[in-house]
Coordinates of C-alpha atoms in Angstrom, one line a residue:
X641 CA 8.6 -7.3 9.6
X642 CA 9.0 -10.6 7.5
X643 CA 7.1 -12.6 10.3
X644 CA 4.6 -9.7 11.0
X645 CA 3.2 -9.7 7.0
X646 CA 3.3 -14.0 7.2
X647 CA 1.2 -13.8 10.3
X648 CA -1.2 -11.5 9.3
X649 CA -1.2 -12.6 5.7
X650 CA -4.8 -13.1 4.6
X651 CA -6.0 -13.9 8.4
X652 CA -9.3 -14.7 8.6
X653 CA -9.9 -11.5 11.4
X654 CA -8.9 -8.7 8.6
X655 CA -12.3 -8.2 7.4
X656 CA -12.5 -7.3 11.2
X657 CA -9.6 -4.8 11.1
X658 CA -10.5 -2.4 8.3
X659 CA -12.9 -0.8 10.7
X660 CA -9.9 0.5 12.9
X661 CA -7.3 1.7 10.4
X662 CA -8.5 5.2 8.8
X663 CA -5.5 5.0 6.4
X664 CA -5.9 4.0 3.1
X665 CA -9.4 3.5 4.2
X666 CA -11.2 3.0 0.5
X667 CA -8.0 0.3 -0.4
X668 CA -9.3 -2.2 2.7
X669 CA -11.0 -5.6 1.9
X670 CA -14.1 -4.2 2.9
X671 CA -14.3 -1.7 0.1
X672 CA -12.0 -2.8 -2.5
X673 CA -14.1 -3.6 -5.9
X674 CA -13.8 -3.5 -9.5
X675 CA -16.0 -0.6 -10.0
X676 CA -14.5 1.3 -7.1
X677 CA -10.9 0.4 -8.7
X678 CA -12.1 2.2 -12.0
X679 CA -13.3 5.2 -10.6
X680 CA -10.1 5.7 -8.9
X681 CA -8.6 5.1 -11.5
X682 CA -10.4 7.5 -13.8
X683 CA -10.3 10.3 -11.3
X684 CA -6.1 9.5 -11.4
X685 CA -5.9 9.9 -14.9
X686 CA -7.4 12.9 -14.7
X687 CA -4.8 14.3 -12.5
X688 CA -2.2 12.6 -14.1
X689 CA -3.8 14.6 -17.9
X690 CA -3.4 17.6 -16.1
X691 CA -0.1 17.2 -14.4
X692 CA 1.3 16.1 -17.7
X693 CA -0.1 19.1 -19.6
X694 CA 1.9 21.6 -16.9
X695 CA 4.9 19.6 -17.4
X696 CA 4.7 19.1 -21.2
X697 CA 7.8 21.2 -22.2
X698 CA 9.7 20.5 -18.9
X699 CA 9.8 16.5 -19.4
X700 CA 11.0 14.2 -21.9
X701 CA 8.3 12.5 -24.2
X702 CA 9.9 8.9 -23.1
X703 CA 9.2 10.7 -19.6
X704 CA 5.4 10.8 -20.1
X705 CA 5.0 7.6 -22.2
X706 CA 6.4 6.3 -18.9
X707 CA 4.1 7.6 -16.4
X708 CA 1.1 6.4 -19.0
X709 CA 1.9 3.0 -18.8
X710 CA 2.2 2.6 -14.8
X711 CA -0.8 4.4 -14.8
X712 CA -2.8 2.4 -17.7
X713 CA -1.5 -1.1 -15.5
X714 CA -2.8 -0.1 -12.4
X715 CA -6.1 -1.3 -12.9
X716 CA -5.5 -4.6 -13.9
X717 CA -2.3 -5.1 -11.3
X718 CA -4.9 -4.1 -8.4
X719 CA -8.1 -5.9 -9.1
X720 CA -5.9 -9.4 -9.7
X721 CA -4.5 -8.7 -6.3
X722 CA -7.6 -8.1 -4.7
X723 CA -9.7 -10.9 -6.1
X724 CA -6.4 -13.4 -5.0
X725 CA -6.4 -11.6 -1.6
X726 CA -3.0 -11.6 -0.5
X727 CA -3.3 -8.8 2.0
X728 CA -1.8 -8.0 5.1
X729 CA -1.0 -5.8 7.8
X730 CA 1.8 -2.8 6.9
X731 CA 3.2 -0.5 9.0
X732 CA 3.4 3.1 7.0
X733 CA 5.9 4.5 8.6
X734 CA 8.5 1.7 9.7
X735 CA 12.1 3.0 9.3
X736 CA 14.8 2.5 11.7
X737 CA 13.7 4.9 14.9
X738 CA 10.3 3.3 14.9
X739 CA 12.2 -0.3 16.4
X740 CA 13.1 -1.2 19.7
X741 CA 16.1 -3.0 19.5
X742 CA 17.3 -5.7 22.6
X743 CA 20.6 -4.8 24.5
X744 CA 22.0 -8.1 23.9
X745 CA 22.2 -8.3 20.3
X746 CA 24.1 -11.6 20.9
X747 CA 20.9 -13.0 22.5
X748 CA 18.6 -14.7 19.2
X749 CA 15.7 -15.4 20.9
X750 CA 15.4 -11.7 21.5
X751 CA 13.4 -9.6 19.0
X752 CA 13.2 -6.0 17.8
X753 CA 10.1 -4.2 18.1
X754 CA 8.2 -2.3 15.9
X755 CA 6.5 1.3 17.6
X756 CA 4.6 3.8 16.1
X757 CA 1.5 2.4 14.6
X758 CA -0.3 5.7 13.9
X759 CA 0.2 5.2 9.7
X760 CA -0.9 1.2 10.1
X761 CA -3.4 -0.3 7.2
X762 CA -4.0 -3.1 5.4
X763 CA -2.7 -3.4 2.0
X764 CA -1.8 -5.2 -0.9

């Protein structure tokens, strides 16, 4: 997996890519912006308002000051990703069934491979 993010890491043909993956789809180069980040962001907290108010007497208040901060740094955290770049291919869905391994494990120049691309997008 190591070598698969390095090769794809900010390629040049990603632009190219977003059009094929429909995961994720609105977190691809191609749409990714500061105003697109805050709207997401503002329909989240939303959610996260009214999931907190059903869970107000069920969770701890350290509990929700918690889940306010990762939410109030996700803003920040994504746009400074974006504008450096730094994106690459990921899998979605790569656990241990989803490899083909080689017989001779003894062999190194023999690689496992990685099936089951249905969940693939490009991310941060």
């Amino acid at each position: 997996i190591a070598e698969l993010h390095a090769f794809w890491w900010d390629h040049p043909k990603l632009k190219a890519l977003t059009k094929y993956t429909s995961v994720f789809y609105n977190w691809t180069m191609a749409s990714f912006n500061e105003k697109e980040i805050l709207s997401w962001f503002n329909d989240q907290n939303k959610h996260l308002k009214q999931f907190l108010e059903f869970l107000e007497d069920k969770i701890s208040d350290k509990r929700i000051e918690l889940f306010k901060t990762a939410f109030s740094l996700f803003p920040q955290l994504a746009y400074e990703r974006i504008t450096k770049e730094n994106i690459t291919v990921t899998h979605g869905d790569a656990h241990f069934y989803n490899f083909f391994y080689p017989k001779d494990i003894a062999n190194d120049k023999l690689k496992a491979y990685l099936i089951d691309w249905q969940f693939w997008s490009l991310e941060l």
